[in-house]
Coordinates of C-alpha atoms in Angstrom, one line a residue:
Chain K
X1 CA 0.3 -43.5 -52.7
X2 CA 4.0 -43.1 -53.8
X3 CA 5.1 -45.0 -50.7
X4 CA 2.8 -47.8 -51.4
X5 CA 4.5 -47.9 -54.5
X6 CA 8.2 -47.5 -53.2
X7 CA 7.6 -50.2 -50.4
X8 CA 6.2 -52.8 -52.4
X9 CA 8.9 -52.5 -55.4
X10 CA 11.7 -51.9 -53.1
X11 CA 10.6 -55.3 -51.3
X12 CA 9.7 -57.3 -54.1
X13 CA 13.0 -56.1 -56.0
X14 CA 15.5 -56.7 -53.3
X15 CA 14.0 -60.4 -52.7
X16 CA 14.0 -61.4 -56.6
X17 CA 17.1 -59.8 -56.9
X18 CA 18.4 -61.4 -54.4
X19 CA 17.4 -64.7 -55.0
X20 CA 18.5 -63.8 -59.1
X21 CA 22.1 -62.9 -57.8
X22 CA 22.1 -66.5 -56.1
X23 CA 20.7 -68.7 -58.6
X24 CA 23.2 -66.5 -61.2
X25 CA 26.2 -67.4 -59.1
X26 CA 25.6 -71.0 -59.3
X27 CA 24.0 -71.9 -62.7
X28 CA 25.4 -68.9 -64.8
X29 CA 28.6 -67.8 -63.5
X30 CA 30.7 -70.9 -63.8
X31 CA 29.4 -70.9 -67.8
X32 CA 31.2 -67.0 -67.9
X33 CA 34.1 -68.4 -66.0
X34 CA 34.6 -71.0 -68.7
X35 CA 33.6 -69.1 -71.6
X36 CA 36.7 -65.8 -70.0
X37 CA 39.2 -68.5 -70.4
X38 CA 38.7 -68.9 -74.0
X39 CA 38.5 -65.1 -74.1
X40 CA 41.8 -64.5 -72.1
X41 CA 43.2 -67.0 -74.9
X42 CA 44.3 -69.6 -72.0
X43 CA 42.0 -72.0 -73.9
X44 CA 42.1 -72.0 -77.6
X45 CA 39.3 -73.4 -79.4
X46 CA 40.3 -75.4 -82.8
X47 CA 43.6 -75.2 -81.9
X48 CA 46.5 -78.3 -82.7
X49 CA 44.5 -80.1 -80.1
X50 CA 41.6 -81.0 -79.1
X51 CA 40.3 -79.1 -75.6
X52 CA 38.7 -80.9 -72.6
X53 CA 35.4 -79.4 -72.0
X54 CA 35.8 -79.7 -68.4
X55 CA 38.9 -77.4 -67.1
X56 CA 39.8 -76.5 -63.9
X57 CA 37.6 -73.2 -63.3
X58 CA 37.9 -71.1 -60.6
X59 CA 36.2 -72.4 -57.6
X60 CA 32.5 -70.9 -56.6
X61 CA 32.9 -67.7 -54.6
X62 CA 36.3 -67.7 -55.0
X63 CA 36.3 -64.1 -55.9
X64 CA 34.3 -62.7 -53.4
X65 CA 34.4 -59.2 -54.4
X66 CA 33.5 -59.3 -57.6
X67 CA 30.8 -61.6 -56.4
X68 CA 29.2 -59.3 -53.8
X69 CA 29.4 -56.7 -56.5
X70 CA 27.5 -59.1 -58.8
X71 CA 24.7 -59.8 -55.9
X72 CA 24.5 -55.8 -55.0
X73 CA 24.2 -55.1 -59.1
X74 CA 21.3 -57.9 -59.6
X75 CA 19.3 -57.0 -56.5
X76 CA 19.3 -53.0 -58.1
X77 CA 18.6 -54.1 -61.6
X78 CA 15.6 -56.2 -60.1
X79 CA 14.2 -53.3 -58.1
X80 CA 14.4 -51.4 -60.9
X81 CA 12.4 -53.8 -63.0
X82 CA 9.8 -54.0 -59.9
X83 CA 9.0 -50.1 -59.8
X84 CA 8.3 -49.9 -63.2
X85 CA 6.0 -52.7 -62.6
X86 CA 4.4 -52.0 -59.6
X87 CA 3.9 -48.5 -60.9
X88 CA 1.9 -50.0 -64.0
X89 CA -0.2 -52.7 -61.7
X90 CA -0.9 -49.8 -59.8
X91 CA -2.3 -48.0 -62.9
X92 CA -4.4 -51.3 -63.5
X93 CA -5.8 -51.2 -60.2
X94 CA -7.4 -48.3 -60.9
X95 CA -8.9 -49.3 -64.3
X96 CA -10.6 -52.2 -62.0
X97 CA -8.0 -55.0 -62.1
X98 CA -7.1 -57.8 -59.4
X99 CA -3.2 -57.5 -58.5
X100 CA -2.4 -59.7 -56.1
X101 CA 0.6 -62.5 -55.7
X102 CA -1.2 -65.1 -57.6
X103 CA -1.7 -62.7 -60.9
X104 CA 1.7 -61.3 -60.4
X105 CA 2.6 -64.2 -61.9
X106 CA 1.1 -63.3 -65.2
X107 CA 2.8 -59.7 -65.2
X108 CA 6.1 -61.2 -63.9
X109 CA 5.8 -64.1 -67.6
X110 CA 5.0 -60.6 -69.1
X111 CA 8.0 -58.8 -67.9
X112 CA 10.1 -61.8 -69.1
X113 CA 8.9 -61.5 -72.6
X114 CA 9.5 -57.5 -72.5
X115 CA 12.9 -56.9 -70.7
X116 CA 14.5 -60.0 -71.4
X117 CA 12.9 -62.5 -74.4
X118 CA 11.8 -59.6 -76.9
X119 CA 15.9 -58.2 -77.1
X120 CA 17.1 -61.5 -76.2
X121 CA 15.3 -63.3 -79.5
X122 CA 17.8 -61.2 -82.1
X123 CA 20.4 -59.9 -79.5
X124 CA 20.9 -62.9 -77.5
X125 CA 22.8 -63.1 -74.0
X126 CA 26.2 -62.5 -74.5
X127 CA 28.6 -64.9 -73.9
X128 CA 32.2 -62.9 -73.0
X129 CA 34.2 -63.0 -76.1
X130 CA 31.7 -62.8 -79.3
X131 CA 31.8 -60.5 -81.6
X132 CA 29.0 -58.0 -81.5
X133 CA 27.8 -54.7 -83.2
X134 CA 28.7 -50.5 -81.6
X135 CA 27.5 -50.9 -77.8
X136 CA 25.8 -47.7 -78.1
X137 CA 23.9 -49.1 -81.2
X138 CA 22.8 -52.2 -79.7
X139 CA 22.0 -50.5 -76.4
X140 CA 19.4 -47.6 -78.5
X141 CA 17.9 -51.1 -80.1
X142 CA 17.3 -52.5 -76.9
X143 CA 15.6 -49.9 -75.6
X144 CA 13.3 -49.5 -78.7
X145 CA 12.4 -53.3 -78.7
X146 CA 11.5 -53.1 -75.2
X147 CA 9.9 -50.0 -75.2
X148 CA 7.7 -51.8 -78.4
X149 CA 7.2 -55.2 -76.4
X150 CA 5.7 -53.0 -73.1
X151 CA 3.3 -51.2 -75.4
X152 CA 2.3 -55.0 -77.0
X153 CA 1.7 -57.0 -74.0
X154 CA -0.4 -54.1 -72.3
X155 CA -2.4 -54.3 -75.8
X156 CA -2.8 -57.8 -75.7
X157 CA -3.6 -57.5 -71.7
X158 CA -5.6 -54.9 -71.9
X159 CA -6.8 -54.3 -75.3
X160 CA -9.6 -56.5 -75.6
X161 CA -10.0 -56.1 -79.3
X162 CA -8.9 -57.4 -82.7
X163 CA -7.2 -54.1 -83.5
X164 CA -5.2 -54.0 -80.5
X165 CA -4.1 -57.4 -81.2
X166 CA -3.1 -56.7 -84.6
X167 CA -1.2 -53.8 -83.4
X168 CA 0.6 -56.0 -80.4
X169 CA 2.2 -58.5 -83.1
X170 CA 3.3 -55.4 -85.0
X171 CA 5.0 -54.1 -82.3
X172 CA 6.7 -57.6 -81.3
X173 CA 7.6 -58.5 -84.5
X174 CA 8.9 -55.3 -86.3
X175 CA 12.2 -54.9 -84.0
X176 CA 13.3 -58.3 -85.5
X177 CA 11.8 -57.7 -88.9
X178 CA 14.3 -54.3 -88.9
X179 CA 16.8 -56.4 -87.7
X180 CA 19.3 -55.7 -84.6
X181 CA 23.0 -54.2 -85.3
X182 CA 25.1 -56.6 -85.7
X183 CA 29.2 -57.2 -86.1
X184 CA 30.4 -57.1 -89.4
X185 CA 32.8 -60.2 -89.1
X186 CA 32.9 -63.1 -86.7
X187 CA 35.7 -63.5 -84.1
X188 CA 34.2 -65.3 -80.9
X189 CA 36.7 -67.6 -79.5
X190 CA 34.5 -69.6 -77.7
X191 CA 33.5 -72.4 -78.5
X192 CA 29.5 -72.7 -79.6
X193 CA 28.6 -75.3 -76.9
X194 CA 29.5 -72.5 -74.1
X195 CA 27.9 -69.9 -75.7
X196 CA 24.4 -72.1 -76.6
X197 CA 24.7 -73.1 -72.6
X198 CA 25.2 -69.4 -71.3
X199 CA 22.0 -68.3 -73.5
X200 CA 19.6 -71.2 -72.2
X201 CA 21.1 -70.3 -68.9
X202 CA 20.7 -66.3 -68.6
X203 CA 17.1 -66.9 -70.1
X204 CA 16.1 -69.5 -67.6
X205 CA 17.7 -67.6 -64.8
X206 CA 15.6 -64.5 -66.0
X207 CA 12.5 -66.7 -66.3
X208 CA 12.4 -67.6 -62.8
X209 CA 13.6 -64.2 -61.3
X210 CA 10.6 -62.4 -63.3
X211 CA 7.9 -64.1 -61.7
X212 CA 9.4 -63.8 -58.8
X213 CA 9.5 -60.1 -59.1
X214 CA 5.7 -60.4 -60.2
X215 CA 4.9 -62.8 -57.7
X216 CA 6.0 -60.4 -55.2
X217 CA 5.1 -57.3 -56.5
X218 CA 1.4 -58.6 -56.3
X219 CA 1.8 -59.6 -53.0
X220 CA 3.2 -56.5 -51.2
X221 CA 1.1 -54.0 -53.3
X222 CA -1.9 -55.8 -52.2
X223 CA -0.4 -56.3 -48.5
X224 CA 0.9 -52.6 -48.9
X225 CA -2.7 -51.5 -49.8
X226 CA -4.4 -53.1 -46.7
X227 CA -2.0 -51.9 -44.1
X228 CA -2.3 -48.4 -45.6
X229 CA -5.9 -49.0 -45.6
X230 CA -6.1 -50.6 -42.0
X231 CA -4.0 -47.4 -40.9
X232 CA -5.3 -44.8 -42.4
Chain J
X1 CA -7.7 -35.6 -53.8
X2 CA -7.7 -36.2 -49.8
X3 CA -10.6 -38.4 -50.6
X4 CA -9.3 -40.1 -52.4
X5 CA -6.1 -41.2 -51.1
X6 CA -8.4 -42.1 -48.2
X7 CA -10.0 -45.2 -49.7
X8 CA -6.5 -46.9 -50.2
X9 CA -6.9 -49.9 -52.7
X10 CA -9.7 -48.8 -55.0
X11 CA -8.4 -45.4 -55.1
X12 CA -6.4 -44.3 -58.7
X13 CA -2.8 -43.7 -58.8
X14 CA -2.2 -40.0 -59.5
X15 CA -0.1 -39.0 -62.6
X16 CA 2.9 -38.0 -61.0
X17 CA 3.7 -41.4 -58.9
X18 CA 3.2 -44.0 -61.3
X19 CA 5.6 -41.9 -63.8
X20 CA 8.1 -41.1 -61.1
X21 CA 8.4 -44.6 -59.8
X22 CA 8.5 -45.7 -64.1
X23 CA 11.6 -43.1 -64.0
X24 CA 13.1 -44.2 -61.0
X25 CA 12.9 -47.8 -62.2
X26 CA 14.3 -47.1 -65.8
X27 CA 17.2 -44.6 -64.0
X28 CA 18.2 -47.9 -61.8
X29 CA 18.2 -50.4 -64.7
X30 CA 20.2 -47.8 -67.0
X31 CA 22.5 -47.5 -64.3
X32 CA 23.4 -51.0 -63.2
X33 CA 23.0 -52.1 -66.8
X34 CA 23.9 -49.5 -69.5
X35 CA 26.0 -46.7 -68.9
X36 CA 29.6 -47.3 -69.9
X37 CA 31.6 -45.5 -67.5
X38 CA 34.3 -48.2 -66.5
X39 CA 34.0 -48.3 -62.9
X40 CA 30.5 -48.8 -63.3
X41 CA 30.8 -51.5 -66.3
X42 CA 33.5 -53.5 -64.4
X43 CA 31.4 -53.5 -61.1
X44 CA 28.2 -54.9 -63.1
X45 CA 29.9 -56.8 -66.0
X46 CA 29.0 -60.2 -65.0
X47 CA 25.7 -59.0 -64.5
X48 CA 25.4 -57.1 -67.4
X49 CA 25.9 -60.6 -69.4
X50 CA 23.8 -62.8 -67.5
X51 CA 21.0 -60.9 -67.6
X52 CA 20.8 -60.2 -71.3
X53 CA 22.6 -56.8 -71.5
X54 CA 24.8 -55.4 -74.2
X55 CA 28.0 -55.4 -72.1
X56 CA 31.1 -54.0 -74.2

């Protein structure tokens, strides 16, 4: 049973991630590459004069290291995402629940809203260059916010009652409600047009490569399952 | 248990698996996203940003 698991999140993973790292490269990365000129100081926002919003940025792919590395990173962080998920469809599947591609949609929206939107709604994607609270800090809030989202969206999935609910918009709210550490002054140089841009970006980026990872999942656990099945 | 096992897609997941698999998962995503060492943090920095992390 642990293989079926392994093989269908190592799959599903690699391919999101993959496609992630690419879609990442081209939609997100030139937004960083911007936004590390204003951090290097090379661009100075408010300055004597005012700054064209269209420098010369370094060309796509130009550093191909740092790019592979990028590709290699997203494609582990994606099937990292997808065994955690494929080990929870597998615990609905035994409590009676279709998984399949077509409602691995559904858990890949979910795992958007837990890994990504529930942090990302106080401690939005960082844009290279803002200010921000202790790492550490931020990183033990993360956790907790996620940890509290995965608990509400298998309540509201799951739960099938009022209470559970009740409990769900609790657990998604009170993260915010307790408030995220955050810097004591402001000193991002960039300017707030890069910064909105890379947020919209790194959300719609993670959109997409979520229910992939669902959409996937679904399909090679239940593809997984019939081979093993057909096998055994 | 052998049972079990035998009637693939209906059958439950044991314990040990599914949390094995959630450990596995969470190890990877501390890893490529989280820990600060600076070889690892320079590797996955872009990363790190664009996916929602706190980077640095």
């Amino acid at each position: 049973m642990f293989s079926r698991i392994l093989t269908s999140a190592l799959f599903a993973g690699a391919a999101a991630g993959l496609i992630a790292a690419l879609l990442q490269l081209v939609f997100v990365q030139p937004v960083l590459l911007h936004a590390e000129l204003y951090e290097s100081g090379e661009l100075v926002h408010f300055g004597a004069e005012a700054v064209s919003a269209h420098p010369e940025l370094p060309g796509m792919f130009s550093e191909l290291t740092r790019d592979a590395l990028s590709v290699i990173f997203t494609m582990l962080t994606y099937t990292g995402y997808a065994l955690v998920m494929v080990a929870l469809m597998s615990v609905a599947e035994g409590q009676g629940h279709t998984i399949d591609g077509r409602t691995g949609v559904l858990w890949g929206l979910a795992g958007f809203v837990a890994f990504h939107l529930a942090p990302g709604f106080t401690l939005a994607p960082e844009v290279p260059g803002v200010a921000a609270a202790d790492v550490y800090a931020r990183q033990v809030w993360w956790f907790a916010t996620v940890a509290a989202a995965l608990v509400a969206l298998w309540l509201i999935a799951f739960g099938g009652n009022l209470i559970s609910y009740l409990i769900a918009a609790a657990l998604l709210m009170a993260p915010h409600l307790i408030g995220a550490p955050e810097p004591d002054v402001f000193t991002g140089p960039v300017p707030t047009e890069i910064g909105a841009l890379f947020a919209a970006r790194a959300f719609g980026i993670g959109l997409v490569a979520w229910v992939l990872v669902g959409a996937f999942a679904g399909y090679f656990w239940q593809t997984e399952g019939k081979r093993a099945a057909a096998t055994a | 248990m052998a049972t079990q096992t035998k009637t693939a897609s209906a059958a439950r997941t044991g314990f040990f698996p599914v949390m094995f698999a959630v450990v596995l998962g969470l190890g990877l995503i501390t890893l490529t996203g989280h820990v600060q060492a600076a070889a690892l943090h320079d590797a996955a920095h872009d990363v790190r940003h664009a996916t929602g992390f706190p980077c640095h």
